[in-house]
Structure formats: C-alpha cells, structure tokens
Amino acid sequence: MRLGWHALAIALATGSHYGTASGAKASAVHKLSDKAFDAWSDAQELALVKFFAPWCGYCQAMAPSYEQAAVALKKDGIPLAEVDCTKESKLCEELDIPGYPTLKVVVSGDYVKYNGTREESGIVDYMRRHKQAALPEIAAKSFDTFKESANVVAVGFFGRNTAEHGVLEEVARELRDEYTFGFVNDRTLAKAQGVPAPGIAVYKDGVKADIFTGAVISESVIRFVRATSVPVLGELSSQTFGNYIRAGVPIGLVFYSTDAMRKELETQLEGVARDFKRTVSLALVDARIYSKHAKMLSLAPTWPAFAIQDVAQHTKYPLPQPRPVSEAELRPFISSFAEGRLAPYYKSEPVPATNSGNVFELVSKQFNSVAFDTSKDVLVMFHAPWCIHCKRMAAAYEALGAAMRQYPALVVARMDGTANDVPSHDAALQVSGYPTVVLVRAIDNRIIAYSGNRSIESLTDFLRLHATHSLGASDAQQIEVEHVQPAYDVISNHDLGFSPKEARHIEL
C-alpha cells in the first residue's frame, strides 16, 4: 500500500458530479485523486474502484451501469469510486493498471482482483456477496440445503475459534469467487457425514466428493478444493477446459475415437483416476473433435492415446506410442511423473549439420544452450512457414543478421515454432502468435519482447537499447523495408473450440 495522507484530503478530492455544469446532478461515484487515494482506501472496509480513461469506449459504455450500481449499493454501505488515469497517471503506473477499465475491490485498504461483470446487476451482486462472510456458520438443520446450494461446496466441521477455522476462512476469502464455503460446529452431523471432526469435506452437486487429509495449511487446502472440483475421469471439452485450468492440477488426457472405446477406457481407468486424482486429473477427450489438441501434445492420430499436460509449467508428457493405454501402463507412468522422474517431451527438428548463415537456425534440442548462453545477447524470432507477416519480415531480419555479424557477443536467431517446442517454463517464451521476437539478454538472461515494426532500423534500435553488449554508434546497413505497424498472425484455435486465453495454455 502506498503511504497514506490525512483523511481531510478525501473531502477535497472526492466531491463529484455528472451531467451538465449547470444544475448537475450529484454523482454517487467518488472521484479520487492521487492525494486522496490512500486515505480513502484505508478508510473503506469494502469498496470498489474503477480506473479509466475518458477516451476509452469501453469505459464510456460502462459509466451508466457503474453509476447505477453506486446508487444501488449506497444502502449497503459499499462505496464506489473511480480514478481518471489521464489525470492521475503516476498513481495508475504505481498500481500497474494494465488497461481500461480496470476494477479493483478494496478490502480494509488492500486491493484484490474484481472478477465480476460490468453490468449494474453483476456489480451489485458481486459486491453484496463480498460483504457477506466468506466462511458462514451453517446450522445443522440447514446443512442439506447448503451443500446443494452450488456445484462445489467446501464444508469445515469444527468450532469457530479453532486453527482449522482460521485456515479455511483464509482459503474461502481467496477462492470465494470460484467455490462456496461454510462450516458446521456439530460433531454428530460430522459423524453422520463420515467426516472426522475437526475436518474438511468437499461436496459436488450435493454429494460428498472427498475428505481432506493431512496438515491443515492454506496451500494444501487450496490444492485439495481445486483438485476435487473437477470430476474423476470426466469429459474434457471446450466447455469444461476452464474448470480444469482453474483446478491447477496437471491433466491426464485420455483420447478415444469411438463410444465403445470410451466406455472401455472409463471402466478400465476409473481406479487409476481415483488413486491419482490429487496428482493428475484424468479426463476423457473425444479425438474426433480434438485431434489437433492431441497433435499439439505430440501424439500421432492412433487411438486410444494418452498424455499428461502440466499447464502451469507449460510442459507435456505423451505416453510413447504404440504403448497401450491401460491401467498397467498408466500407473507406473503417472507415478514417475508424480515423483519427478519423468522428463517432459519437446518436439524438435534435427540440429542443423552446419549453421553458418547470417541468421542462426535454432531448434528445440539446442534452444537452452544457445538462447541462455550468458556470454551473449540472443535475439530470437519465432515464425511459422504459413505466416505471411513472417515472410514480409524475413528480408529485414536476414539483413539484420548480416549487419550484426560484426558483434561476436550478439546472435540473431530464428526458430520454426510449428516444428519446435520451446523448452522453457518462462511465460515470456510461450508463443501465442507469429512472428514473435524476443531478446534474451547476456549475463542476467532477462527476456524482453520486441514490439516495433518490421524494419531493420527499428530492430537495430531495439538491440541498442536493450542488449547487454554495446553495438557501437554506427548505423546498421539499410535496406528497403516497408515501414508499418507490427502485424501478428494469431495461432488458430477454431479446431479446438477453446478461447484464445485458454489456447495459450494448450499450444505447447
């Protein structure tokens, strides 16, 4: 939190109006300045702040709904405020506001992400829900209704003043936008539910799904709730993929091509899925619809097939084909993954026999040794053979490579992103479109994304600004290159049916 100012500043900076200057109607939305911001925020038990720019079309469209929500929430004691980032640019930079409009929930001076909608009803419902206790106490007589009140309900069986209560309350505050939480202080009910008291259980659609075991610490309970939120050997599709992502557990994808094959795999692998559910979430995937997903996991179109996808680490572990997808094969395979003995698979072209051109032809097998060489600055362009923008940039990039050969501590490289996986967990190297150009700096290996145009002048200026080793003052050779704004071919996801945001996780 930034250092606060005296509360008097609030009165000087939060008076606001909307409408015309003459006879303007008082607005329910507080207008915050840099000086008033900290004092106002620290004084709020619960509030919502919108960061906007007057020229932003989305902000303009949202303004009436935000004003109406502010009026509706007045009686609940939940104030709404806004910050004009064109006037308070320093404040918005300090708070790292990524775009407009950005909404943040204020909880006793601290800021948390807003995950609601931009409509009046969505804002009002979201903020009223956050005013309620994150972990309410549920009476025994209301338990059956409560456990059926949402798709996923986590229930603690303990008293209010216990260590377990404190932990689950902390978890509930963090996950309240995703799941429903409550606690029951009734040992008789706990025994009837088969839950040791104190204990925690997760109910899915009103049915007990699992009971937490182990030390009751926040990180473990969060992993437990999320892992239990997805079904044991459920169906993975464009509709359910987001649930598996939010669960935060690596996914074991079982591809089938016929209904009979699906039924057989479901029967054979249910026990494996239950035994490893907190390590890998096994899910069935229809290869007739999602064959491209299987290809991205480096699986040949031979079914059934299996691969583990660790979304958080951007890694994949395909079961070598043609090994059968059976309980006997999957148990040791998943065990090796869980124990850290299984190496991730990275698709790669062969290492070139010679590499003496102006641009170094990079492949996955040698990516880390070349790109992360701490003695050199390495510029890498990820491209695709079908990408028209890559083809238009090729001449300038080739000329850049020729001009930079005089600097032995600089490597200009390119890699075909369709034929090679990036063997790195770094999010800055997860390519979502072509061309993507990044600089891996010498010494610290810091990764900096290029966002200029396709000209050699722009590329050279980028290197002069960011490379660790000096390029000198002389200009790079000039060639005639079209000066345009950056162009980008986004990787197509139509065959998958996943959203672009989700596709960034699956296109390994």
XYZ file of C-alpha atoms in Angstrom:
508
model
C 0.000 0.000 0.000
C 1.287 3.491 -0.776
C 1.911 5.843 2.162
C -1.421 7.364 3.274
C -2.475 11.008 3.500
C -4.681 12.689 6.074
C -8.371 11.926 5.695
C -9.029 15.635 5.107
C -7.745 15.138 1.570
C -10.737 12.944 0.873
C -13.202 15.755 1.315
C -11.176 17.967 -1.017
C -10.978 15.461 -3.832
C -13.966 13.126 -3.824
C -16.808 15.566 -4.407
C -18.137 14.733 -7.861
C -20.913 15.461 -10.336
C -22.133 14.192 -13.628
C -24.240 15.743 -16.345
C -24.001 19.376 -17.447
C -22.147 22.046 -15.499
C -25.334 23.935 -14.694
C -27.755 22.087 -12.464
C -25.526 18.979 -12.463
C -26.809 16.034 -10.544
C -24.567 14.769 -7.752
C -22.870 11.528 -8.668
C -22.819 8.536 -6.335
C -19.335 7.668 -7.598
C -16.419 9.180 -5.681
C -13.746 10.842 -7.830
C -10.348 10.049 -6.353
C -7.134 11.984 -6.815
C -3.616 10.800 -6.108
C -3.548 12.751 -2.856
C -6.857 11.357 -1.598
C -6.408 7.802 -2.794
C -4.618 6.168 0.141
C -6.622 7.845 2.880
C -9.902 6.979 1.197
C -8.871 3.369 0.553
C -7.610 2.819 4.089
C -10.937 4.051 5.454
C -13.017 1.515 3.500
C -14.000 -1.867 4.886
C -15.282 -2.827 1.421
C -15.367 -0.716 -1.738
C -14.846 -0.858 -5.498
C -12.586 1.411 -7.574
C -12.668 1.817 -11.356
C -9.551 3.006 -13.195
C -10.496 4.548 -16.541
C -9.621 6.938 -19.347
C -12.242 9.358 -20.728
C -11.423 8.435 -24.343
C -11.930 4.700 -23.695
C -15.054 3.433 -25.460
C -15.497 0.532 -23.027
C -15.256 2.960 -20.106
C -17.890 5.192 -21.665
C -20.205 2.232 -22.218
C -19.737 1.078 -18.634
C -20.213 4.505 -16.987
C -24.052 4.453 -16.654
C -24.036 0.935 -15.185
C -21.295 1.885 -12.739
C -23.219 4.965 -11.641
C -26.419 2.942 -11.161
C -24.529 0.308 -9.188
C -23.089 3.028 -6.947
C -26.602 4.282 -6.214
C -27.898 0.764 -5.524
C -25.010 -0.091 -3.188
C -25.287 3.078 -1.113
C -27.801 1.490 1.249
C -25.427 -1.444 1.701
C -22.647 0.889 2.780
C -20.439 -0.127 -0.165
C -18.964 2.957 -1.863
C -17.849 3.003 -5.498
C -15.058 5.273 -6.711
C -13.113 5.982 -9.872
C -9.700 7.258 -10.889
C -9.103 9.099 -14.165
C -5.745 7.695 -15.259
C -5.200 10.504 -17.759
C -5.096 12.917 -14.806
C -3.606 10.583 -12.200
C -1.074 8.828 -14.421
C 1.540 8.447 -11.686
C -0.927 6.680 -9.402
C -2.080 4.320 -12.167
C 1.527 3.499 -13.054
C 2.345 2.737 -9.413
C -0.673 0.437 -9.211
C 0.328 -1.226 -12.517
C -3.069 -0.683 -14.163
C -2.900 -2.825 -17.345
C -5.768 -1.281 -19.324
C -9.153 0.415 -19.142
C -11.436 -0.056 -17.477
C -9.756 -1.934 -14.617
C -11.757 -2.589 -11.439
C -10.259 -3.414 -8.053
C -12.011 -4.380 -4.839
C -10.836 -2.570 -1.701
C -10.851 -4.664 1.479
C -9.684 -2.687 4.523
C -7.116 -0.804 2.482
C -5.884 -3.793 0.491
C -6.699 -4.383 -3.162
C -7.900 -7.651 -4.689
C -8.940 -8.525 -8.222
C -12.529 -7.917 -9.292
C -13.937 -10.986 -11.054
C -17.484 -9.850 -11.767
C -19.209 -8.440 -14.830
C -19.535 -4.796 -15.870
C -23.331 -4.631 -15.792
C -25.155 -2.968 -12.894
C -26.681 -6.234 -11.643
C -23.345 -8.052 -11.886
C -21.504 -5.340 -9.936
C -24.209 -5.151 -7.273
C -24.473 -8.925 -6.806
C -20.694 -9.347 -6.702
C -20.121 -6.638 -4.092
C -23.046 -7.738 -1.917
C -21.709 -11.277 -1.974
C -18.319 -9.988 -0.822
C -19.963 -8.150 2.054
C -21.185 -11.465 3.408
C -18.919 -13.661 5.499
C -16.505 -15.701 3.390
C -17.000 -18.641 5.767
C -20.508 -18.525 7.268
C -21.615 -20.833 10.053
C -24.294 -23.254 8.858
C -26.914 -24.622 11.224
C -27.242 -28.410 11.226
C -30.863 -28.167 10.109
C -29.791 -26.130 7.046
C -26.868 -28.380 6.103
C -28.604 -30.410 3.371
C -29.805 -27.259 1.636
C -26.399 -25.604 1.928
C -24.363 -28.484 0.469
C -26.646 -28.437 -2.581
C -26.505 -24.646 -2.982
C -23.638 -24.686 -5.519
C -21.787 -27.050 -7.810
C -18.786 -27.202 -5.452
C -19.221 -26.616 -1.710
C -16.412 -26.924 0.849
C -17.548 -27.524 4.441
C -15.494 -27.418 7.614
C -16.607 -29.475 10.598
C -15.161 -27.593 13.588
C -15.780 -24.748 16.005
C -15.297 -21.060 15.303
C -12.248 -20.497 17.489
C -10.070 -23.258 16.099
C -6.921 -23.269 13.976
C -8.796 -25.164 11.247
C -11.431 -22.428 11.112
C -8.747 -19.780 10.630
C -7.160 -21.682 7.767
C -10.424 -22.422 5.935
C -11.558 -18.808 6.362
C -8.322 -17.656 4.694
C -8.875 -20.143 1.872
C -12.507 -19.057 1.500
C -11.508 -15.413 1.086
C -9.118 -16.368 -1.711
C -11.439 -18.769 -3.539
C -14.886 -17.310 -2.801
C -15.394 -16.283 -6.445
C -14.936 -19.900 -7.549
C -16.467 -22.049 -4.794
C -18.872 -21.876 -1.842
C -17.600 -22.300 1.729
C -19.169 -22.807 5.154
C -18.575 -24.515 8.500
C -20.703 -26.567 10.875
C -19.976 -26.903 14.594
C -21.770 -30.206 15.134
C -19.856 -33.423 15.838
C -22.964 -35.566 15.478
C -23.503 -34.252 11.964
C -19.816 -34.730 11.168
C -20.023 -38.363 12.234
C -23.172 -38.874 10.166
C -21.324 -37.454 7.152
C -18.341 -39.715 7.765
C -16.016 -36.752 8.317
C -13.587 -36.775 11.250
C -14.008 -33.640 13.370
C -12.216 -31.347 13.024
C -12.208 -31.984 9.308
C -12.999 -30.603 5.831
C -15.080 -32.165 3.071
C -15.975 -31.092 -0.458
C -19.471 -31.714 -1.879
C -20.210 -31.676 -5.589
C -23.836 -31.246 -6.598
C -24.799 -32.138 -3.031
C -22.807 -35.394 -2.932
C -19.687 -35.790 -0.805
C -16.745 -35.973 -3.208
C -13.748 -36.201 -0.902
C -12.437 -35.632 2.615
C -9.275 -33.644 3.271
C -6.410 -35.489 4.913
C -3.066 -34.115 6.019
C -1.825 -30.980 7.743
C -4.415 -28.192 7.585
C -2.438 -25.397 5.934
C -3.753 -22.938 3.371
C -1.738 -24.144 0.382
C -2.729 -27.773 0.919
C -6.419 -26.980 1.406
C -6.467 -24.795 -1.733
C -4.932 -27.626 -3.777
C -7.433 -30.073 -2.280
C -10.505 -27.951 -3.043
C -9.382 -27.191 -6.585
C -8.402 -30.769 -7.365
C -11.710 -32.066 -6.019
C -13.690 -29.507 -8.021
C -13.228 -31.468 -11.264
C -14.790 -34.908 -11.749
C -12.877 -38.168 -11.504
C -12.361 -39.212 -15.127
C -14.717 -36.568 -16.501
C -15.046 -35.306 -20.060
C -12.650 -32.609 -21.247
C -14.125 -30.241 -23.837
C -14.227 -26.570 -24.741
C -16.964 -26.164 -22.120
C -15.052 -27.846 -19.277
C -11.453 -26.905 -20.108
C -11.583 -23.742 -17.979
C -12.597 -25.773 -14.915
C -9.549 -27.987 -15.313
C -7.298 -24.941 -15.727
C -8.657 -23.356 -12.537
C -8.177 -26.617 -10.650
C -4.432 -26.107 -11.048
C -3.674 -29.830 -11.293
C -1.850 -31.385 -14.287
C -4.310 -33.012 -16.680
C -4.053 -36.597 -17.915
C -5.788 -36.620 -21.304
C -7.207 -39.965 -22.444
C -8.098 -39.721 -26.139
C -10.750 -42.019 -27.608
C -12.267 -42.254 -31.078
C -15.437 -44.330 -30.609
C -18.153 -44.533 -27.975
C -17.286 -48.173 -27.333
C -13.632 -47.251 -26.791
C -14.673 -44.513 -24.367
C -16.769 -46.900 -22.314
C -13.965 -49.455 -22.143
C -11.381 -46.840 -21.087
C -13.723 -45.388 -18.476
C -14.231 -48.808 -16.890
C -10.551 -49.727 -17.001
C -9.090 -46.417 -15.788
C -11.543 -45.290 -13.108
C -9.411 -46.785 -10.333
C -6.279 -45.083 -11.671
C -8.109 -41.775 -11.865
C -9.272 -42.050 -8.239
C -5.861 -43.066 -6.908
C -4.030 -40.182 -8.600
C -6.771 -37.513 -8.520
C -4.730 -35.077 -6.408
C -1.670 -35.505 -8.626
C -3.161 -35.721 -12.119
C -6.770 -35.082 -13.149
C -7.568 -37.793 -15.682
C -10.096 -36.746 -18.309
C -11.570 -38.344 -21.418
C -11.181 -36.429 -24.698
C -13.004 -37.116 -27.964
C -10.260 -37.374 -30.601
C -12.868 -36.964 -33.342
C -13.291 -33.356 -32.190
C -9.960 -32.512 -30.567
C -7.401 -34.275 -32.746
C -5.462 -31.016 -33.098
C -5.068 -30.880 -29.330
C -3.586 -34.378 -29.442
C -1.187 -33.263 -32.174
C -0.037 -30.368 -30.001
C 0.713 -32.892 -27.291
C 2.915 -34.722 -29.852
C 0.546 -37.669 -30.191
C 0.093 -39.449 -33.508
C -3.533 -39.944 -34.654
C -3.657 -43.516 -33.338
C -6.305 -44.097 -30.687
C -6.524 -44.509 -27.798
C -3.663 -42.246 -26.759
C -2.571 -40.595 -23.514
C -0.559 -37.564 -22.432
C -0.074 -35.530 -19.263
C -0.282 -31.765 -19.707
C 1.129 -29.570 -16.953
C -0.458 -26.232 -17.788
C 1.345 -24.263 -15.081
C 4.768 -25.424 -16.257
C 3.995 -25.369 -19.994
C 5.117 -28.992 -20.325
C 3.737 -32.200 -21.843
C 4.402 -35.864 -21.235
C 2.972 -38.082 -24.010
C 2.807 -41.810 -23.341
C 5.115 -43.277 -26.006
C 3.125 -44.817 -28.819
C 2.206 -47.550 -29.540
C 2.249 -48.478 -25.824
C -1.337 -49.402 -24.843
C -3.477 -47.021 -22.802
C -4.145 -49.423 -19.956
C -4.091 -49.479 -16.180
C -0.842 -51.473 -16.251
C 0.862 -48.803 -18.387
C -0.631 -45.662 -16.832
C 0.029 -46.451 -13.155
C 3.844 -46.507 -13.409
C 3.817 -43.693 -15.985
C 1.813 -41.336 -13.723
C 3.847 -42.429 -10.677
C 7.046 -41.455 -12.483
C 5.540 -38.059 -13.267
C 4.387 -37.538 -9.665
C 7.842 -38.418 -8.336
C 9.590 -36.083 -10.770
C 11.321 -38.898 -12.645
C 9.561 -38.316 -15.970
C 11.228 -35.877 -18.366
C 8.970 -33.546 -20.378
C 8.851 -34.035 -24.138
C 9.812 -31.236 -26.516
C 9.224 -31.553 -30.235
C 12.346 -30.640 -32.192
C 13.799 -30.613 -35.673
C 17.256 -32.184 -36.057
C 20.205 -29.973 -35.125
C 21.490 -28.494 -38.415
C 24.750 -30.022 -39.646
C 26.021 -26.524 -40.437
C 24.837 -23.146 -39.191
C 26.962 -20.521 -40.918
C 24.250 -18.236 -42.296
C 23.550 -14.661 -41.229
C 20.673 -15.906 -39.068
C 21.271 -18.828 -36.704
C 18.725 -21.613 -37.350
C 17.614 -22.607 -33.873
C 15.877 -25.874 -32.948
C 14.409 -27.064 -29.663
C 17.237 -29.509 -28.907
C 19.776 -26.687 -28.715
C 17.483 -23.852 -27.629
C 18.572 -23.590 -23.996
C 22.313 -23.875 -24.700
C 22.122 -21.126 -27.329
C 19.421 -18.790 -26.046
C 20.564 -18.857 -22.422
C 24.273 -18.508 -23.103
C 25.121 -15.849 -20.516
C 28.054 -14.583 -22.581
C 25.837 -13.488 -25.477
C 22.767 -11.427 -26.245
C 20.436 -13.631 -28.299
C 17.624 -12.251 -30.458
C 15.120 -14.942 -31.436
C 12.286 -14.715 -33.955
C 9.636 -17.434 -33.662
C 8.000 -17.903 -37.043
C 5.688 -20.227 -38.970
C 6.013 -21.308 -42.626
C 2.440 -20.238 -43.384
C 2.691 -16.818 -41.675
C 2.532 -14.000 -44.265
C 3.807 -11.424 -41.782
C 6.846 -13.604 -41.084
C 7.565 -13.730 -44.806
C 7.330 -9.937 -45.070
C 9.743 -9.572 -42.163
C 12.234 -12.159 -43.468
C 14.311 -9.776 -45.617
C 14.783 -7.242 -42.825
C 15.629 -9.960 -40.327
C 18.169 -11.532 -42.700
C 19.756 -8.126 -43.256
C 19.857 -7.558 -39.504
C 21.717 -10.840 -39.088
C 24.270 -9.769 -41.713
C 24.732 -6.349 -40.091
C 25.169 -7.831 -36.612
C 27.819 -10.428 -37.570
C 30.487 -7.887 -36.637
C 29.418 -8.288 -32.992
C 30.537 -11.735 -31.743
C 28.599 -11.327 -28.492
C 25.284 -10.999 -30.356
C 23.356 -13.846 -32.003
C 20.457 -13.224 -34.378
C 18.432 -16.453 -34.490
C 15.084 -17.796 -35.631
C 13.073 -20.908 -34.846
C 10.120 -22.537 -36.595
C 7.516 -22.554 -33.838
C 5.392 -25.130 -35.628
C 8.204 -27.707 -35.728
C 9.880 -26.964 -32.396
C 8.625 -26.606 -28.829
C 10.183 -24.002 -26.555
C 11.882 -25.998 -23.756
C 11.306 -23.360 -21.089
C 8.763 -22.732 -18.327
C 9.175 -18.965 -18.678
C 5.842 -17.354 -19.569
C 7.683 -14.747 -21.685
C 8.660 -17.528 -24.099
C 5.192 -19.027 -24.540
C 4.367 -18.044 -28.108
C 0.746 -17.234 -28.979
C 1.258 -15.775 -32.448
C 3.748 -15.202 -35.248
C 6.117 -13.555 -35.678
C 7.184 -13.224 -32.048
C 10.592 -11.658 -31.444
C 12.325 -11.671 -28.054
C 15.762 -10.758 -26.786
C 17.420 -12.997 -24.194
C 19.999 -10.742 -22.643
C 23.511 -11.791 -21.754
C 24.567 -12.132 -18.099
C 21.099 -11.978 -16.486
C 19.134 -13.863 -19.222
C 16.333 -11.348 -18.875
C 13.738 -11.792 -21.645
C 12.472 -8.655 -23.405
C 9.718 -8.788 -26.021
C 10.083 -6.774 -29.231
C 7.070 -4.670 -30.204
C 8.369 -2.470 -33.003
C 7.736 -2.598 -36.754
C 9.349 -4.867 -39.338
C 12.176 -2.514 -40.328
C 15.867 -3.129 -39.722
C 16.085 0.367 -38.200
C 13.529 -0.494 -35.523
C 15.169 -3.853 -34.778
C 18.595 -2.233 -34.509
C 17.309 0.482 -32.171
C 15.742 -2.229 -30.008
C 19.089 -4.038 -29.724
C 20.968 -0.834 -28.956
C 18.511 -0.034 -26.199
C 18.271 -3.459 -24.552
C 21.316 -5.593 -25.411
C 23.852 -6.011 -22.628
C 26.799 -5.667 -25.007
C 27.231 -2.356 -26.791
C 26.606 -2.315 -30.540
C 28.532 0.904 -31.095
C 27.289 4.112 -32.664
C 27.403 3.157 -36.350
C 24.142 2.521 -38.146
C 23.311 -0.932 -39.385
C 23.184 -1.341 -43.145
C 19.930 -0.103 -44.640
C 17.577 -2.000 -46.923
C 14.241 -1.053 -48.363
C 11.656 -2.444 -45.997
C 8.024 -1.471 -45.696
C 7.531 0.704 -42.575
C 4.326 -0.458 -40.947
C 2.962 -1.140 -37.525
C 3.584 -4.613 -36.078
C 1.493 -7.347 -37.687
C 0.644 -10.564 -35.975
C -0.792 -13.916 -37.038
C -2.582 -15.347 -34.033
C -2.436 -19.123 -33.765
C -5.798 -20.527 -34.846
C -7.859 -22.314 -32.216
C -11.026 -22.962 -34.214
C -10.451 -26.689 -34.421
C -10.101 -26.827 -30.649
C -13.052 -24.702 -29.651
C -11.043 -23.164 -26.819
C -10.790 -19.420 -26.249
C -7.529 -17.648 -27.169
C -6.673 -17.225 -23.485
C -7.066 -20.942 -22.848
C -5.230 -21.793 -26.053
C -2.103 -20.145 -24.717
C -2.008 -22.961 -22.185
C -2.544 -25.818 -24.583
C -0.383 -24.860 -27.529
C 2.854 -26.151 -26.067
